[in-house]
mmCIF file of C-alpha atoms in Angstrom:
data_model
loop_
_atom_site.group_PDB
_atom_site.id
_atom_site.type_symbol
_atom_site.label_atom_id
_atom_site.label_comp_id
_atom_site.label_asym_id
_atom_site.label_seq_id
_atom_site.Cartn_x
_atom_site.Cartn_y
_atom_site.Cartn_z
ATOM 1 C CA ARG A 1 -2.696 -14.191 27.577
ATOM 2 C CA LYS A 2 -3.485 -12.344 24.355
ATOM 3 C CA GLU A 3 -0.842 -10.083 22.826
ATOM 4 C CA VAL A 4 -3.142 -7.164 22.640
ATOM 5 C CA GLU A 5 -5.839 -6.817 25.168
ATOM 6 C CA GLN A 6 -8.735 -4.507 25.146
ATOM 7 C CA ASP A 7 -12.000 -3.814 26.926
ATOM 8 C CA PRO A 8 -14.768 -5.051 24.042
ATOM 9 C CA GLY A 9 -17.088 -2.887 25.474
ATOM 10 C CA PRO A 10 -19.657 -1.692 24.167
ATOM 11 C CA PHE A 11 -19.046 1.972 25.406
ATOM 12 C CA ASN A 12 -22.515 3.949 24.849
ATOM 13 C CA VAL A 13 -21.927 7.467 25.307
ATOM 14 C CA PRO A 14 -23.917 10.679 24.490
ATOM 15 C CA GLU A 15 -22.838 13.175 22.183
ATOM 16 C CA GLY A 16 -20.296 15.651 23.222
ATOM 17 C CA ALA A 17 -18.941 13.124 25.862
ATOM 18 C CA THR A 18 -15.197 12.403 26.396
ATOM 19 C CA VAL A 19 -14.440 8.461 26.276
ATOM 20 C CA ALA A 20 -11.059 6.762 26.704
ATOM 21 C CA PHE A 21 -10.024 3.362 25.579
ATOM 22 C CA ASN A 22 -7.451 1.379 27.063
ATOM 23 C CA CYS A 23 -5.122 -1.281 25.655
ATOM 24 C CA THR A 24 -2.415 -3.450 27.034
ATOM 25 C CA TYR A 25 0.432 -5.455 25.150
ATOM 26 C CA SER A 26 2.256 -8.460 26.363
ATOM 27 C CA ASN A 27 5.296 -8.306 24.350
ATOM 28 C CA SER A 28 7.802 -5.696 25.665
ATOM 29 C CA ALA A 29 9.770 -5.553 22.684
ATOM 30 C CA SER A 30 6.842 -4.269 20.347
ATOM 31 C CA GLN A 31 8.060 -1.634 18.353
ATOM 32 C CA SER A 32 5.212 0.266 16.789
ATOM 33 C CA PHE A 33 1.725 0.971 18.066
ATOM 34 C CA PHE A 34 -1.338 2.317 16.242
ATOM 35 C CA TRP A 35 -5.026 2.883 16.645
ATOM 36 C CA TYR A 36 -7.300 1.643 13.855
ATOM 37 C CA ARG A 37 -10.836 2.233 13.478
ATOM 38 C CA GLN A 38 -13.204 -0.288 11.926
ATOM 39 C CA ASP A 39 -16.716 0.177 10.988
ATOM 40 C CA CYS A 40 -19.315 -2.556 11.029
ATOM 41 C CA ARG A 41 -18.389 -4.935 7.971
ATOM 42 C CA LYS A 42 -15.754 -2.826 6.595
ATOM 43 C CA GLU A 43 -11.962 -2.764 6.550
ATOM 44 C CA PRO A 44 -9.844 -1.347 9.157
ATOM 45 C CA LYS A 45 -8.630 2.390 8.809
ATOM 46 C CA LEU A 46 -5.584 3.783 10.334
ATOM 47 C CA LEU A 47 -6.605 6.448 13.188
ATOM 48 C CA MET A 48 -3.442 7.483 14.433
ATOM 49 C CA SER A 49 0.034 6.320 15.227
ATOM 50 C CA VAL A 50 0.856 6.265 19.021
ATOM 51 C CA TYR A 51 4.120 7.796 20.391
ATOM 52 C CA SER A 52 5.817 7.677 23.611
ATOM 53 C CA SER A 53 5.487 11.326 23.746
ATOM 54 C CA GLY A 54 2.014 11.385 23.074
ATOM 55 C CA ASN A 55 0.235 12.871 20.243
ATOM 56 C CA GLU A 56 -3.072 14.579 19.364
ATOM 57 C CA ASP A 57 -5.269 14.784 16.188
ATOM 58 C CA GLY A 58 -7.932 16.967 16.630
ATOM 59 C CA ARG A 59 -10.134 15.498 19.010
ATOM 60 C CA PHE A 60 -8.346 12.445 19.297
ATOM 61 C CA THR A 61 -5.264 12.013 21.865
ATOM 62 C CA ALA A 62 -3.270 8.624 21.893
ATOM 63 C CA GLN A 63 -0.606 8.125 24.756
ATOM 64 C CA LEU A 64 1.832 5.216 25.160
ATOM 65 C CA ASN A 65 3.548 3.975 28.402
ATOM 66 C CA ARG A 66 6.241 1.252 27.468
ATOM 67 C CA ALA A 67 7.082 0.817 31.065
ATOM 68 C CA SER A 68 3.509 -0.394 31.854
ATOM 69 C CA GLN A 69 2.743 -1.880 28.103
ATOM 70 C CA TYR A 70 -0.178 0.279 28.152
ATOM 71 C CA ILE A 71 -1.830 2.358 25.212
ATOM 72 C CA SER A 72 -4.593 4.685 25.404
ATOM 73 C CA LEU A 73 -7.079 6.700 23.019
ATOM 74 C CA LEU A 74 -8.924 9.828 24.183
ATOM 75 C CA ILE A 75 -11.789 11.034 21.956
ATOM 76 C CA ARG A 76 -13.184 14.519 22.990
ATOM 77 C CA ASP A 77 -16.486 15.830 22.184
ATOM 78 C CA SER A 78 -17.982 12.686 20.835
ATOM 79 C CA LYS A 79 -19.707 12.721 17.433
ATOM 80 C CA LEU A 80 -22.345 10.266 16.241
ATOM 81 C CA SER A 81 -19.871 9.391 13.338
ATOM 82 C CA ASP A 82 -17.282 8.128 15.898
ATOM 83 C CA SER A 83 -19.436 5.048 16.437
ATOM 84 C CA ALA A 84 -17.236 2.341 15.389
ATOM 85 C CA THR A 85 -15.066 -0.497 16.684
ATOM 86 C CA TYR A 86 -11.470 0.981 17.832
ATOM 87 C CA LEU A 87 -8.638 -1.512 17.373
ATOM 88 C CA CYS A 88 -5.378 -1.268 18.952
ATOM 89 C CA VAL A 89 -2.558 -2.628 16.860
ATOM 90 C CA VAL A 90 1.096 -3.389 17.653
ATOM 91 C CA THR A 91 3.791 -4.586 15.413
ATOM 92 C CA ARG A 92 5.515 -7.709 16.183
ATOM 93 C CA THR A 93 9.056 -8.086 17.639
ATOM 94 C CA GLY A 94 11.412 -8.302 14.646
ATOM 95 C CA THR A 95 8.904 -8.178 11.883
ATOM 96 C CA ALA A 96 8.070 -4.410 11.643
ATOM 97 C CA SER A 97 5.583 -4.991 9.185
ATOM 98 C CA LYS A 98 3.471 -7.613 10.708
ATOM 99 C CA LEU A 99 0.541 -6.234 12.635
ATOM 100 C CA THR A 100 -1.021 -7.783 15.829
ATOM 101 C CA PHE A 101 -4.398 -6.623 16.575
ATOM 102 C CA GLY A 102 -6.532 -6.380 19.608
ATOM 103 C CA THR A 103 -10.242 -7.411 19.361
ATOM 104 C CA GLY A 104 -11.289 -3.931 19.520
ATOM 105 C CA THR A 105 -13.480 -1.533 21.706
ATOM 106 C CA ARG A 106 -16.769 -0.892 20.426
ATOM 107 C CA LEU A 107 -18.131 2.654 20.678
ATOM 108 C CA GLN A 108 -21.631 4.019 20.228
ATOM 109 C CA VAL A 109 -22.206 7.670 20.227
ATOM 110 C CA THR A 110 -26.110 8.475 20.871
ATOM 111 C CA LEU A 111 -28.115 11.602 20.715
ATOM 112 C CA GLY B 1 -2.458 6.693 0.678
ATOM 113 C CA ALA B 2 -2.482 3.302 -1.248
ATOM 114 C CA VAL B 3 -5.615 2.178 -2.832
ATOM 115 C CA VAL B 4 -6.178 -1.552 -2.457
ATOM 116 C CA SER B 5 -9.219 -3.319 -4.240
ATOM 117 C CA GLN B 6 -10.529 -6.938 -3.512
ATOM 118 C CA HIS B 7 -12.841 -9.072 -5.494
ATOM 119 C CA PRO B 8 -15.394 -10.444 -4.924
ATOM 120 C CA SER B 9 -16.827 -8.417 -2.238
ATOM 121 C CA TRP B 10 -18.837 -11.113 -0.953
ATOM 122 C CA VAL B 11 -19.303 -14.793 -2.031
ATOM 123 C CA ILE B 12 -21.314 -17.934 -0.946
ATOM 124 C CA CYS B 13 -20.405 -21.296 -1.879
ATOM 125 C CA LYS B 14 -21.054 -24.744 -1.125
ATOM 126 C CA SER B 15 -18.770 -27.140 1.161
ATOM 127 C CA GLY B 16 -16.096 -28.662 -0.932
ATOM 128 C CA THR B 17 -15.750 -25.981 -3.590
ATOM 129 C CA SER B 18 -12.797 -23.697 -3.875
ATOM 130 C CA VAL B 19 -12.995 -19.937 -3.899
ATOM 131 C CA LYS B 20 -10.528 -17.578 -5.306
ATOM 132 C CA ILE B 21 -10.055 -14.193 -3.671
ATOM 133 C CA GLU B 22 -8.081 -11.190 -5.766
ATOM 134 C CA CYS B 23 -6.140 -8.593 -4.195
ATOM 135 C CA ARG B 24 -5.075 -5.565 -6.166
ATOM 136 C CA SER B 25 -2.900 -2.697 -5.454
ATOM 137 C CA LEU B 26 -4.019 0.133 -7.843
ATOM 138 C CA ASP B 27 -1.508 2.830 -7.618
ATOM 139 C CA PHE B 28 1.631 1.177 -5.849
ATOM 140 C CA GLN B 29 3.872 -1.535 -6.581
ATOM 141 C CA ALA B 30 3.471 -4.518 -4.136
ATOM 142 C CA THR B 31 6.185 -6.635 -3.425
ATOM 143 C CA THR B 32 4.558 -7.521 0.076
ATOM 144 C CA MET B 33 1.068 -7.942 0.864
ATOM 145 C CA PHE B 34 -0.739 -9.705 3.746
ATOM 146 C CA TRP B 35 -3.734 -11.811 4.065
ATOM 147 C CA TYR B 36 -5.801 -11.327 7.202
ATOM 148 C CA ARG B 37 -9.043 -13.395 8.435
ATOM 149 C CA GLN B 38 -11.534 -11.996 10.806
ATOM 150 C CA PHE B 39 -14.401 -14.043 12.592
ATOM 151 C CA PRO B 40 -17.258 -12.400 13.995
ATOM 152 C CA LYS B 41 -16.520 -10.542 17.244
ATOM 153 C CA GLN B 42 -12.724 -11.392 16.963
ATOM 154 C CA SER B 43 -9.603 -9.534 16.150
ATOM 155 C CA LEU B 44 -7.966 -9.514 12.441
ATOM 156 C CA MET B 45 -5.627 -12.400 12.447
ATOM 157 C CA LEU B 46 -2.315 -12.661 10.091
ATOM 158 C CA MET B 47 -2.723 -15.853 7.902
ATOM 159 C CA ALA B 48 0.165 -15.330 5.843
ATOM 160 C CA THR B 49 2.707 -12.837 3.709
ATOM 161 C CA SER B 50 2.457 -12.886 0.124
ATOM 162 C CA ASN B 51 5.890 -12.122 -1.596
ATOM 163 C CA GLU B 52 5.780 -11.148 -5.010
ATOM 164 C CA GLY B 53 7.757 -13.874 -7.393
ATOM 165 C CA SER B 54 8.293 -16.265 -4.239
ATOM 166 C CA LYS B 55 6.502 -18.434 -1.691
ATOM 167 C CA ALA B 56 4.356 -17.015 0.725
ATOM 168 C CA THR B 57 5.158 -17.273 4.144
ATOM 169 C CA TYR B 58 2.301 -18.698 6.558
ATOM 170 C CA GLU B 59 1.635 -17.912 10.118
ATOM 171 C CA GLN B 60 1.565 -20.749 12.618
ATOM 172 C CA GLY B 61 -1.526 -22.854 12.241
ATOM 173 C CA VAL B 62 -2.581 -21.875 8.741
ATOM 174 C CA GLU B 63 -2.449 -24.520 6.431
ATOM 175 C CA LYS B 64 -0.641 -23.672 3.200
ATOM 176 C CA ASP B 65 -2.319 -26.455 1.090
ATOM 177 C CA LYS B 66 -5.824 -25.330 2.216
ATOM 178 C CA PHE B 67 -4.876 -21.429 1.639
ATOM 179 C CA LEU B 68 -3.003 -21.229 -1.688
ATOM 180 C CA ILE B 69 -1.273 -17.631 -2.176
ATOM 181 C CA ASN B 70 0.029 -16.668 -5.503
ATOM 182 C CA HIS B 71 1.675 -13.118 -6.059
ATOM 183 C CA ALA B 72 2.780 -13.558 -9.641
ATOM 184 C CA SER B 73 2.726 -9.715 -10.521
ATOM 185 C CA LEU B 74 3.258 -6.599 -8.451
ATOM 186 C CA THR B 75 -0.159 -5.445 -8.307
ATOM 187 C CA LEU B 76 -1.991 -8.657 -7.806
ATOM 188 C CA SER B 77 -2.024 -11.180 -5.008
ATOM 189 C CA THR B 78 -4.741 -14.171 -4.847
ATOM 190 C CA LEU B 79 -5.784 -16.171 -2.023
ATOM 191 C CA THR B 80 -7.605 -19.644 -3.115
ATOM 192 C CA VAL B 81 -9.390 -21.254 -0.074
ATOM 193 C CA THR B 82 -9.281 -24.911 -1.304
ATOM 194 C CA SER B 83 -12.179 -27.438 -0.204
ATOM 195 C CA ALA B 84 -13.847 -24.918 1.702
ATOM 196 C CA HIS B 85 -16.070 -25.893 4.719
ATOM 197 C CA PRO B 86 -18.607 -23.978 6.782
ATOM 198 C CA GLU B 87 -15.642 -23.261 9.525
ATOM 199 C CA ASP B 88 -13.834 -21.315 6.749
ATOM 200 C CA SER B 89 -16.745 -18.909 6.496
ATOM 201 C CA SER B 90 -14.977 -15.488 7.711
ATOM 202 C CA PHE B 91 -13.967 -11.946 6.495
ATOM 203 C CA TYR B 92 -10.655 -12.063 4.546
ATOM 204 C CA ILE B 93 -8.812 -9.022 4.153
ATOM 205 C CA CYS B 94 -5.638 -8.187 2.442
ATOM 206 C CA SER B 95 -3.322 -5.209 3.030
ATOM 207 C CA LEU B 96 -0.396 -3.536 1.379
ATOM 208 C CA GLY B 97 2.505 -2.606 3.431
ATOM 209 C CA LEU B 98 4.621 0.477 2.243
ATOM 210 C CA ALA B 99 7.587 1.820 3.993
ATOM 211 C CA GLY B 100 7.316 2.140 7.585
ATOM 212 C CA ASP B 101 4.440 0.256 9.374
ATOM 213 C CA GLU B 102 1.434 1.675 7.781
ATOM 214 C CA GLN B 103 -0.752 -0.842 5.940
ATOM 215 C CA PHE B 104 -3.361 -0.047 3.607
ATOM 216 C CA PHE B 105 -6.427 -2.387 3.752
ATOM 217 C CA GLY B 106 -8.544 -3.760 0.902
ATOM 218 C CA PRO B 107 -12.294 -3.561 1.480
ATOM 219 C CA GLY B 108 -12.437 -7.269 2.730
ATOM 220 C CA THR B 109 -14.297 -10.571 1.085
ATOM 221 C CA ARG B 110 -16.874 -11.968 3.080
ATOM 222 C CA LEU B 111 -17.124 -15.766 2.558
ATOM 223 C CA THR B 112 -20.152 -17.789 3.457
ATOM 224 C CA VAL B 113 -19.600 -21.712 3.001
ATOM 225 C CA LEU B 114 -22.634 -23.445 3.045
#
């Protein structure tokens, strides 16, 4: 089983739609959680950290359920510029700075 | 955030040659940098942790004699792919880790081995 699993998509949604991505992780001792965004042939960029209490940044909302080892990202009012691959990332046990990446979920927002 | 540069951005080489990739931290001192590799449609995989002034630590399955890492200064880490083969063709990305867990990634180097 992969350490971090995501639905690869692609998710094709019209502009203005709300879309949700899910992610599960296998190591219950994982400590920190993030969503990164990666554009085609580019480096990943931090979108937001994910906390148990849930957190929101504009149109983006992230949730963490430690009991279920489940992370989600909700994007409201999708824009064309949101088209990218969204990577679910966790830190490894005992090595807080080592990131483990999921394979990513591809989002394509269309007119 | 930190700014990280990589050079070259892409390289094409013949099988059997060695390729050096540079990763520079432009505005922070980097005692630790990370090297990742990403194959098409796959996730980024950590290859090694580069430590300034000491040996790099490699992840399981990564050959240290094939992927030579040098981190001789606080702003520069290099990855040399020795005797490259077509299966080494990949997107190589370095990152800088600062306090906390956030990492800042370089723009990546796309290596194609013919």
